[in-house]
Amino acid sequence: MHVSSDGGTSSRAPLPPAEQPQAPEPLPPAEPPQAPDLSHPLLDDNTRRAELDERAGFHFVGLSEKNKDKVLLAQVQIERAIEKALLSDGYSRDELSQKSKRDEIRGFLFYRNGKLLSMKTYDSYVKEVQFGTHRSRPYKVLIDAISSSNLFLTKVKKIKRWER
């Protein structure tokens, strides 16, 4: 019962459930920042191959179509693995998406001293990246270029390395 200000009593019925004050619904927990999606390469293989073919230019002069195809296939496999490793190490996806930056990286990977690498070298690079890109010679070439300020790539996240 409730005593009114005039001294009388009145009975107040409880509010129906629809009119009772509701506590705000709890917000769903915030999702942690997502790691870069490594399953989706920056380029499909056909686009990557076309860019590599264009970048090679005069380097392919005198090469048979068969050998040109072998070189391009190897370059696609190596570049895809290197890209995935760079992304997993926290390098900027936006920066790696720029064609000019990809062409700069290709210079370090595939045209050392301004010359096309030998097919033997491409074959060994493909095997190396298949067994672990981070320990491969082409990846080490890029990391050395970054460390010596010959190649500038932005790291957007820090990676903890336990293997060193």
Short mmCIF file of N, CA and C in Angstrom, two decimals:
data_model
loop_
_atom_site.label_atom_id
_atom_site.label_comp_id
_atom_site.label_asym_id
_atom_site.label_seq_id
_atom_site.Cartn_x
_atom_site.Cartn_y
_atom_site.Cartn_z
N MET A 1 0.82 -1.17 0.00
CA MET A 1 0.00 0.00 0.00
C MET A 1 0.86 1.23 0.00
N HIS A 2 0.25 2.28 -0.45
CA HIS A 2 0.97 3.53 -0.60
C HIS A 2 0.21 4.60 0.16
N VAL A 3 0.89 5.38 0.99
CA VAL A 3 0.25 6.46 1.73
C VAL A 3 0.33 7.70 0.87
N SER A 4 -0.85 8.34 0.65
CA SER A 4 -0.86 9.53 -0.19
C SER A 4 -0.55 10.74 0.66
N SER A 5 -0.28 11.86 0.01
CA SER A 5 0.09 13.08 0.72
C SER A 5 -1.06 13.64 1.54
N ASP A 6 -2.29 13.24 1.27
CA ASP A 6 -3.41 13.75 2.06
C ASP A 6 -3.71 12.84 3.23
N GLY A 7 -2.84 11.86 3.48
CA GLY A 7 -3.00 10.99 4.62
C GLY A 7 -3.77 9.73 4.29
N GLY A 8 -4.43 9.67 3.14
CA GLY A 8 -5.19 8.48 2.77
C GLY A 8 -4.27 7.42 2.20
N THR A 9 -4.86 6.31 1.99
CA THR A 9 -4.10 5.22 1.40
C THR A 9 -4.68 4.88 0.05
N SER A 10 -3.87 4.41 -0.76
CA SER A 10 -4.34 3.96 -2.07
C SER A 10 -3.52 2.73 -2.43
N SER A 11 -4.10 1.93 -3.23
CA SER A 11 -3.32 0.76 -3.63
C SER A 11 -2.92 0.95 -5.08
N ARG A 12 -1.71 0.71 -5.31
CA ARG A 12 -1.19 0.88 -6.66
C ARG A 12 -0.85 -0.49 -7.22
N ALA A 13 -1.36 -0.76 -8.38
CA ALA A 13 -1.06 -2.05 -9.01
C ALA A 13 0.32 -1.95 -9.66
N PRO A 14 1.05 -3.02 -9.63
CA PRO A 14 2.36 -2.97 -10.28
C PRO A 14 2.19 -2.72 -11.77
N LEU A 15 3.19 -2.10 -12.36
CA LEU A 15 3.15 -1.80 -13.80
C LEU A 15 3.19 -3.11 -14.59
N PRO A 16 2.43 -3.13 -15.70
CA PRO A 16 2.52 -4.33 -16.53
C PRO A 16 3.95 -4.48 -17.06
N PRO A 17 4.38 -5.71 -17.38
CA PRO A 17 5.76 -5.94 -17.80
C PRO A 17 6.18 -5.07 -18.98
N ALA A 18 5.28 -4.77 -19.89
CA ALA A 18 5.64 -3.98 -21.07
C ALA A 18 6.00 -2.55 -20.68
N GLU A 19 5.44 -2.04 -19.56
CA GLU A 19 5.69 -0.66 -19.17
C GLU A 19 6.81 -0.52 -18.15
N GLN A 20 7.33 -1.63 -17.64
CA GLN A 20 8.41 -1.56 -16.66
C GLN A 20 9.69 -1.11 -17.36
N PRO A 21 10.49 -0.31 -16.68
CA PRO A 21 11.74 0.13 -17.29
C PRO A 21 12.64 -1.08 -17.59
N GLN A 22 13.20 -1.07 -18.76
CA GLN A 22 14.06 -2.17 -19.19
C GLN A 22 15.52 -1.75 -19.09
N ALA A 23 16.33 -2.68 -18.67
CA ALA A 23 17.78 -2.44 -18.69
C ALA A 23 18.23 -2.50 -20.15
N PRO A 24 19.16 -1.65 -20.54
CA PRO A 24 19.61 -1.70 -21.93
C PRO A 24 20.25 -3.06 -22.23
N GLU A 25 20.03 -3.51 -23.47
CA GLU A 25 20.60 -4.80 -23.85
C GLU A 25 22.11 -4.68 -23.90
N PRO A 26 22.79 -5.70 -23.39
CA PRO A 26 24.26 -5.63 -23.42
C PRO A 26 24.76 -5.67 -24.87
N LEU A 27 25.81 -4.92 -25.11
CA LEU A 27 26.42 -4.89 -26.44
C LEU A 27 27.23 -6.16 -26.64
N PRO A 28 27.25 -6.66 -27.88
CA PRO A 28 28.09 -7.84 -28.11
C PRO A 28 29.55 -7.48 -27.89
N PRO A 29 30.35 -8.45 -27.47
CA PRO A 29 31.76 -8.13 -27.22
C PRO A 29 32.44 -7.64 -28.50
N ALA A 30 33.33 -6.69 -28.33
CA ALA A 30 34.05 -6.14 -29.49
C ALA A 30 34.95 -7.22 -30.07
N GLU A 31 34.98 -7.27 -31.40
CA GLU A 31 35.83 -8.26 -32.05
C GLU A 31 37.27 -7.76 -32.07
N PRO A 32 38.21 -8.66 -31.83
CA PRO A 32 39.61 -8.23 -31.89
C PRO A 32 39.98 -7.89 -33.32
N PRO A 33 41.01 -7.06 -33.51
CA PRO A 33 41.42 -6.71 -34.87
C PRO A 33 41.77 -7.97 -35.65
N GLN A 34 41.37 -7.98 -36.89
CA GLN A 34 41.60 -9.15 -37.73
C GLN A 34 43.01 -9.13 -38.31
N ALA A 35 43.61 -10.29 -38.35
CA ALA A 35 44.90 -10.43 -39.03
C ALA A 35 44.66 -10.29 -40.52
N PRO A 36 45.67 -9.92 -41.29
CA PRO A 36 45.45 -9.79 -42.73
C PRO A 36 44.99 -11.11 -43.31
N ASP A 37 44.08 -11.03 -44.25
CA ASP A 37 43.55 -12.23 -44.90
C ASP A 37 44.58 -12.71 -45.91
N LEU A 38 45.29 -13.75 -45.53
CA LEU A 38 46.38 -14.25 -46.37
C LEU A 38 45.88 -15.22 -47.42
N SER A 39 44.63 -15.65 -47.29
CA SER A 39 44.11 -16.61 -48.27
C SER A 39 43.70 -15.92 -49.57
N HIS A 40 43.59 -14.60 -49.54
CA HIS A 40 43.22 -13.85 -50.74
C HIS A 40 44.42 -13.03 -51.21
N PRO A 41 45.10 -13.51 -52.25
CA PRO A 41 46.25 -12.74 -52.75
C PRO A 41 45.81 -11.39 -53.30
N LEU A 42 46.75 -10.48 -53.40
CA LEU A 42 46.45 -9.14 -53.90
C LEU A 42 46.03 -9.18 -55.37
N LEU A 43 46.57 -10.12 -56.11
CA LEU A 43 46.26 -10.24 -57.54
C LEU A 43 45.91 -11.69 -57.87
N ASP A 44 45.02 -11.87 -58.84
CA ASP A 44 44.81 -13.23 -59.33
C ASP A 44 46.01 -13.58 -60.21
N ASP A 45 46.23 -14.86 -60.44
CA ASP A 45 47.43 -15.29 -61.16
C ASP A 45 47.51 -14.76 -62.58
N ASN A 46 46.37 -14.62 -63.26
CA ASN A 46 46.39 -14.10 -64.64
C ASN A 46 46.85 -12.65 -64.69
N THR A 47 46.34 -11.84 -63.76
CA THR A 47 46.75 -10.43 -63.70
C THR A 47 48.22 -10.33 -63.32
N ARG A 48 48.62 -11.12 -62.34
CA ARG A 48 50.02 -11.12 -61.91
C ARG A 48 50.94 -11.51 -63.08
N ARG A 49 50.55 -12.54 -63.82
CA ARG A 49 51.35 -13.00 -64.96
C ARG A 49 51.46 -11.91 -66.03
N ALA A 50 50.34 -11.23 -66.30
CA ALA A 50 50.35 -10.16 -67.30
C ALA A 50 51.28 -9.03 -66.87
N GLU A 51 51.25 -8.65 -65.58
CA GLU A 51 52.15 -7.61 -65.08
C GLU A 51 53.61 -8.05 -65.19
N LEU A 52 53.87 -9.30 -64.82
CA LEU A 52 55.24 -9.80 -64.89
C LEU A 52 55.74 -9.85 -66.34
N ASP A 53 54.87 -10.24 -67.25
CA ASP A 53 55.21 -10.29 -68.67
C ASP A 53 55.55 -8.89 -69.18
N GLU A 54 54.71 -7.92 -68.79
CA GLU A 54 54.95 -6.52 -69.19
C GLU A 54 56.25 -6.00 -68.58
N ARG A 55 56.49 -6.32 -67.32
CA ARG A 55 57.70 -5.85 -66.61
C ARG A 55 58.97 -6.42 -67.24
N ALA A 56 58.88 -7.66 -67.73
CA ALA A 56 60.07 -8.32 -68.29
C ALA A 56 60.55 -7.63 -69.56
N GLY A 57 59.61 -7.14 -70.37
CA GLY A 57 59.97 -6.40 -71.58
C GLY A 57 61.07 -7.04 -72.39
N PHE A 58 62.14 -6.28 -72.58
CA PHE A 58 63.24 -6.73 -73.44
C PHE A 58 64.00 -7.93 -72.86
N HIS A 59 63.82 -8.24 -71.58
CA HIS A 59 64.51 -9.39 -70.98
C HIS A 59 64.11 -10.70 -71.64
N PHE A 60 62.92 -10.71 -72.26
CA PHE A 60 62.44 -11.94 -72.90
C PHE A 60 62.86 -12.05 -74.37
N VAL A 61 63.53 -11.04 -74.90
CA VAL A 61 63.96 -11.08 -76.30
C VAL A 61 64.89 -12.28 -76.49
N GLY A 62 64.59 -13.08 -77.49
CA GLY A 62 65.42 -14.25 -77.79
C GLY A 62 65.02 -15.50 -77.04
N LEU A 63 64.08 -15.39 -76.10
CA LEU A 63 63.61 -16.56 -75.35
C LEU A 63 62.48 -17.23 -76.12
N SER A 64 62.48 -18.55 -76.16
CA SER A 64 61.38 -19.27 -76.82
C SER A 64 60.12 -19.09 -75.98
N GLU A 65 58.96 -19.28 -76.59
CA GLU A 65 57.69 -19.18 -75.86
C GLU A 65 57.66 -20.15 -74.69
N LYS A 66 58.20 -21.34 -74.91
CA LYS A 66 58.22 -22.37 -73.86
C LYS A 66 59.03 -21.88 -72.65
N ASN A 67 60.22 -21.33 -72.89
CA ASN A 67 61.06 -20.83 -71.79
C ASN A 67 60.47 -19.59 -71.14
N LYS A 68 59.87 -18.73 -71.95
CA LYS A 68 59.19 -17.54 -71.42
C LYS A 68 58.07 -17.98 -70.47
N ASP A 69 57.29 -18.98 -70.88
CA ASP A 69 56.21 -19.49 -70.02
C ASP A 69 56.75 -20.08 -68.73
N LYS A 70 57.88 -20.79 -68.81
CA LYS A 70 58.49 -21.37 -67.60
C LYS A 70 58.92 -20.27 -66.63
N VAL A 71 59.55 -19.24 -67.17
CA VAL A 71 60.01 -18.13 -66.33
C VAL A 71 58.81 -17.45 -65.68
N LEU A 72 57.78 -17.15 -66.45
CA LEU A 72 56.60 -16.47 -65.90
C LEU A 72 55.91 -17.33 -64.84
N LEU A 73 55.80 -18.63 -65.07
CA LEU A 73 55.18 -19.52 -64.09
C LEU A 73 55.97 -19.49 -62.78
N ALA A 74 57.28 -19.58 -62.89
CA ALA A 74 58.13 -19.53 -61.69
C ALA A 74 58.00 -18.18 -60.98
N GLN A 75 58.01 -17.09 -61.74
CA GLN A 75 57.88 -15.76 -61.13
C GLN A 75 56.55 -15.62 -60.40
N VAL A 76 55.47 -16.11 -60.99
CA VAL A 76 54.15 -16.04 -60.34
C VAL A 76 54.19 -16.79 -59.02
N GLN A 77 54.73 -18.00 -59.01
CA GLN A 77 54.77 -18.81 -57.79
C GLN A 77 55.63 -18.15 -56.71
N ILE A 78 56.77 -17.64 -57.11
CA ILE A 78 57.68 -17.00 -56.15
C ILE A 78 57.04 -15.72 -55.60
N GLU A 79 56.52 -14.89 -56.48
CA GLU A 79 55.95 -13.61 -56.05
C GLU A 79 54.76 -13.82 -55.13
N ARG A 80 53.90 -14.78 -55.45
CA ARG A 80 52.73 -15.05 -54.60
C ARG A 80 53.18 -15.45 -53.19
N ALA A 81 54.17 -16.32 -53.09
CA ALA A 81 54.67 -16.76 -51.78
C ALA A 81 55.32 -15.60 -51.02
N ILE A 82 56.09 -14.78 -51.71
CA ILE A 82 56.76 -13.64 -51.08
C ILE A 82 55.71 -12.64 -50.57
N GLU A 83 54.70 -12.38 -51.38
CA GLU A 83 53.63 -11.46 -50.99
C GLU A 83 52.95 -11.94 -49.71
N LYS A 84 52.63 -13.22 -49.66
CA LYS A 84 51.97 -13.79 -48.48
C LYS A 84 52.86 -13.66 -47.25
N ALA A 85 54.16 -13.90 -47.41
CA ALA A 85 55.09 -13.77 -46.29
C ALA A 85 55.21 -12.32 -45.81
N LEU A 86 55.28 -11.39 -46.75
CA LEU A 86 55.35 -9.97 -46.38
C LEU A 86 54.10 -9.54 -45.62
N LEU A 87 52.94 -9.97 -46.09
CA LEU A 87 51.69 -9.64 -45.40
C LEU A 87 51.66 -10.26 -44.01
N SER A 88 52.10 -11.51 -43.89
CA SER A 88 52.08 -12.17 -42.58
C SER A 88 53.06 -11.51 -41.62
N ASP A 89 54.09 -10.87 -42.15
CA ASP A 89 55.05 -10.16 -41.32
C ASP A 89 54.62 -8.74 -40.99
N GLY A 90 53.43 -8.36 -41.46
CA GLY A 90 52.88 -7.07 -41.07
C GLY A 90 53.15 -5.92 -42.03
N TYR A 91 53.65 -6.21 -43.21
CA TYR A 91 53.86 -5.13 -44.18
C TYR A 91 52.52 -4.70 -44.77
N SER A 92 52.45 -3.45 -45.15
CA SER A 92 51.20 -2.80 -45.58
C SER A 92 50.60 -3.43 -46.83
N ARG A 93 49.38 -3.93 -46.68
CA ARG A 93 48.63 -4.48 -47.82
C ARG A 93 48.38 -3.39 -48.86
N ASP A 94 48.06 -2.17 -48.39
CA ASP A 94 47.81 -1.06 -49.32
C ASP A 94 49.05 -0.75 -50.15
N GLU A 95 50.19 -0.73 -49.50
CA GLU A 95 51.43 -0.43 -50.20
C GLU A 95 51.78 -1.54 -51.19
N LEU A 96 51.60 -2.79 -50.77
CA LEU A 96 51.90 -3.92 -51.65
C LEU A 96 50.90 -4.02 -52.80
N SER A 97 49.78 -3.33 -52.69
CA SER A 97 48.78 -3.31 -53.76
C SER A 97 49.14 -2.35 -54.88
N GLN A 98 50.11 -1.48 -54.64
CA GLN A 98 50.51 -0.49 -55.65
C GLN A 98 51.41 -1.14 -56.69
N LYS A 99 51.04 -0.99 -57.95
CA LYS A 99 51.82 -1.60 -59.04
C LYS A 99 53.26 -1.12 -59.03
N SER A 100 53.47 0.16 -58.77
CA SER A 100 54.84 0.69 -58.77
C SER A 100 55.69 0.01 -57.69
N LYS A 101 55.09 -0.27 -56.54
CA LYS A 101 55.82 -0.95 -55.46
C LYS A 101 56.08 -2.41 -55.84
N ARG A 102 55.10 -3.06 -56.47
CA ARG A 102 55.32 -4.45 -56.92
C ARG A 102 56.45 -4.51 -57.94
N ASP A 103 56.48 -3.54 -58.86
CA ASP A 103 57.54 -3.53 -59.87
C ASP A 103 58.91 -3.30 -59.22
N GLU A 104 58.94 -2.48 -58.19
CA GLU A 104 60.20 -2.24 -57.48
C GLU A 104 60.68 -3.54 -56.81
N ILE A 105 59.76 -4.23 -56.17
CA ILE A 105 60.08 -5.51 -55.52
C ILE A 105 60.54 -6.53 -56.56
N ARG A 106 59.88 -6.55 -57.71
CA ARG A 106 60.25 -7.48 -58.79
C ARG A 106 61.68 -7.25 -59.26
N GLY A 107 62.10 -6.01 -59.25
CA GLY A 107 63.48 -5.72 -59.63
C GLY A 107 64.47 -6.43 -58.71
N PHE A 108 64.20 -6.42 -57.41
CA PHE A 108 65.09 -7.11 -56.46
C PHE A 108 64.99 -8.62 -56.60
N LEU A 109 63.79 -9.12 -56.85
CA LEU A 109 63.59 -10.57 -56.91
C LEU A 109 64.08 -11.21 -58.20
N PHE A 110 63.77 -10.57 -59.33
CA PHE A 110 63.90 -11.26 -60.61
C PHE A 110 64.91 -10.66 -61.58
N TYR A 111 65.42 -9.48 -61.31
CA TYR A 111 66.31 -8.81 -62.28
C TYR A 111 67.55 -8.26 -61.60
N ARG A 112 68.19 -9.09 -60.79
CA ARG A 112 69.40 -8.63 -60.12
C ARG A 112 70.46 -8.25 -61.14
N ASN A 113 71.10 -7.16 -60.92
CA ASN A 113 72.12 -6.62 -61.84
C ASN A 113 71.54 -6.34 -63.22
N GLY A 114 70.23 -6.10 -63.27
CA GLY A 114 69.59 -5.74 -64.53
C GLY A 114 69.41 -6.88 -65.51
N LYS A 115 69.61 -8.11 -65.04
CA LYS A 115 69.49 -9.26 -65.93
C LYS A 115 68.46 -10.24 -65.39
N LEU A 116 67.84 -10.96 -66.32
CA LEU A 116 66.92 -12.03 -65.97
C LEU A 116 67.71 -13.15 -65.30
N LEU A 117 67.15 -13.74 -64.25
CA LEU A 117 67.82 -14.85 -63.57
C LEU A 117 67.79 -16.09 -64.47
N SER A 118 68.65 -17.04 -64.18
CA SER A 118 68.68 -18.28 -64.95
C SER A 118 67.48 -19.15 -64.56
N MET A 119 67.11 -20.05 -65.44
CA MET A 119 66.00 -20.96 -65.15
C MET A 119 66.35 -21.84 -63.96
N LYS A 120 67.60 -22.20 -63.83
CA LYS A 120 68.06 -23.00 -62.68
C LYS A 120 67.79 -22.25 -61.37
N THR A 121 68.08 -20.95 -61.37
CA THR A 121 67.83 -20.13 -60.18
C THR A 121 66.34 -20.04 -59.89
N TYR A 122 65.53 -19.81 -60.92
CA TYR A 122 64.08 -19.77 -60.71
C TYR A 122 63.58 -21.08 -60.12
N ASP A 123 64.04 -22.20 -60.67
CA ASP A 123 63.61 -23.51 -60.17
C ASP A 123 63.98 -23.68 -58.70
N SER A 124 65.19 -23.27 -58.33
CA SER A 124 65.60 -23.42 -56.92
C SER A 124 64.79 -22.48 -56.02
N TYR A 125 64.48 -21.27 -56.50
CA TYR A 125 63.66 -20.34 -55.72
C TYR A 125 62.25 -20.90 -55.49
N VAL A 126 61.67 -21.51 -56.53
CA VAL A 126 60.33 -22.10 -56.38
C VAL A 126 60.37 -23.18 -55.31
N LYS A 127 61.36 -24.04 -55.33
CA LYS A 127 61.48 -25.10 -54.32
C LYS A 127 61.65 -24.51 -52.93
N GLU A 128 62.49 -23.48 -52.83
CA GLU A 128 62.73 -22.87 -51.53
C GLU A 128 61.47 -22.27 -50.93
N VAL A 129 60.69 -21.54 -51.71
CA VAL A 129 59.48 -20.92 -51.15
C VAL A 129 58.43 -21.98 -50.82
N GLN A 130 58.46 -23.10 -51.51
CA GLN A 130 57.53 -24.18 -51.19
C GLN A 130 57.86 -24.81 -49.83
N PHE A 131 59.13 -24.78 -49.44
CA PHE A 131 59.55 -25.37 -48.17
C PHE A 131 59.63 -24.36 -47.03
N GLY A 132 59.32 -23.12 -47.29
CA GLY A 132 59.33 -22.10 -46.24
C GLY A 132 59.83 -20.78 -46.76
N THR A 133 58.91 -19.91 -47.09
CA THR A 133 59.25 -18.64 -47.73
C THR A 133 60.18 -17.79 -46.87
N HIS A 134 59.94 -17.74 -45.57
CA HIS A 134 60.75 -16.87 -44.71
C HIS A 134 62.22 -17.25 -44.68
N ARG A 135 62.53 -18.48 -44.99
CA ARG A 135 63.93 -18.92 -44.98
C ARG A 135 64.53 -18.98 -46.39
N SER A 136 63.75 -18.57 -47.38
CA SER A 136 64.20 -18.68 -48.78
C SER A 136 65.13 -17.53 -49.16
N ARG A 137 65.97 -17.78 -50.15
CA ARG A 137 66.88 -16.73 -50.65
C ARG A 137 66.14 -15.51 -51.18
N PRO A 138 65.08 -15.69 -51.99
CA PRO A 138 64.42 -14.47 -52.49
C PRO A 138 63.84 -13.61 -51.37
N TYR A 139 63.30 -14.24 -50.33
CA TYR A 139 62.75 -13.46 -49.22
C TYR A 139 63.88 -12.73 -48.48
N LYS A 140 65.00 -13.42 -48.28
CA LYS A 140 66.14 -12.79 -47.60
C LYS A 140 66.69 -11.62 -48.41
N VAL A 141 66.66 -11.74 -49.74
CA VAL A 141 67.10 -10.64 -50.61
C VAL A 141 66.25 -9.40 -50.34
N LEU A 142 64.93 -9.58 -50.24
CA LEU A 142 64.04 -8.44 -49.98
C LEU A 142 64.27 -7.86 -48.59
N ILE A 143 64.38 -8.72 -47.60
CA ILE A 143 64.58 -8.23 -46.23
C ILE A 143 65.91 -7.49 -46.14
N ASP A 144 66.94 -7.98 -46.81
CA ASP A 144 68.23 -7.27 -46.84
C ASP A 144 68.07 -5.90 -47.51
N ALA A 145 67.30 -5.84 -48.59
CA ALA A 145 67.07 -4.57 -49.29
C ALA A 145 66.33 -3.59 -48.39
N ILE A 146 65.37 -4.09 -47.62
CA ILE A 146 64.63 -3.24 -46.68
C ILE A 146 65.56 -2.76 -45.57
N SER A 147 66.34 -3.68 -45.01
CA SER A 147 67.25 -3.34 -43.91
C SER A 147 68.31 -2.33 -44.32
N SER A 148 68.75 -2.40 -45.56
CA SER A 148 69.80 -1.48 -46.03
C SER A 148 69.22 -0.23 -46.69
N SER A 149 67.91 -0.04 -46.55
CA SER A 149 67.20 1.14 -47.09
C SER A 149 67.29 1.26 -48.60
N ASN A 150 67.43 0.14 -49.28
CA ASN A 150 67.36 0.14 -50.74
C ASN A 150 65.92 -0.07 -51.21
N LEU A 151 65.09 -0.57 -50.31
CA LEU A 151 63.66 -0.78 -50.59
C LEU A 151 62.90 -0.31 -49.36
N PHE A 152 61.90 0.53 -49.59
CA PHE A 152 61.11 1.05 -48.48
C PHE A 152 59.73 0.42 -48.48
N LEU A 153 59.44 -0.33 -47.43
CA LEU A 153 58.12 -0.92 -47.22
C LEU A 153 57.67 -0.58 -45.81
N THR A 154 56.41 -0.21 -45.68
CA THR A 154 55.86 0.18 -44.39
C THR A 154 55.34 -1.05 -43.65
N LYS A 155 55.74 -1.16 -42.40
CA LYS A 155 55.22 -2.23 -41.55
C LYS A 155 54.06 -1.64 -40.75
N VAL A 156 52.90 -2.27 -40.83
CA VAL A 156 51.73 -1.73 -40.15
C VAL A 156 51.42 -2.46 -38.85
N LYS A 157 52.05 -3.59 -38.62
CA LYS A 157 51.88 -4.27 -37.34
C LYS A 157 53.16 -4.98 -36.98
N LYS A 158 53.39 -5.08 -35.69
CA LYS A 158 54.59 -5.77 -35.22
C LYS A 158 54.28 -7.25 -35.10
N ILE A 159 55.26 -8.04 -35.43
CA ILE A 159 55.13 -9.49 -35.36
C ILE A 159 56.14 -10.01 -34.35
N LYS A 160 55.68 -10.90 -33.47
CA LYS A 160 56.61 -11.52 -32.53
C LYS A 160 57.21 -12.73 -33.22
N ARG A 161 58.50 -12.81 -33.19
CA ARG A 161 59.20 -13.95 -33.81
C ARG A 161 59.85 -14.76 -32.69
N TRP A 162 59.56 -16.02 -32.65
CA TRP A 162 60.13 -16.90 -31.64
C TRP A 162 61.26 -17.74 -32.20
N GLU A 163 61.46 -17.70 -33.50
CA GLU A 163 62.43 -18.60 -34.12
C GLU A 163 63.86 -18.08 -34.10
N ARG A 164 64.09 -16.88 -33.67
CA ARG A 164 65.46 -16.32 -33.74
C ARG A 164 66.24 -16.59 -32.50
#
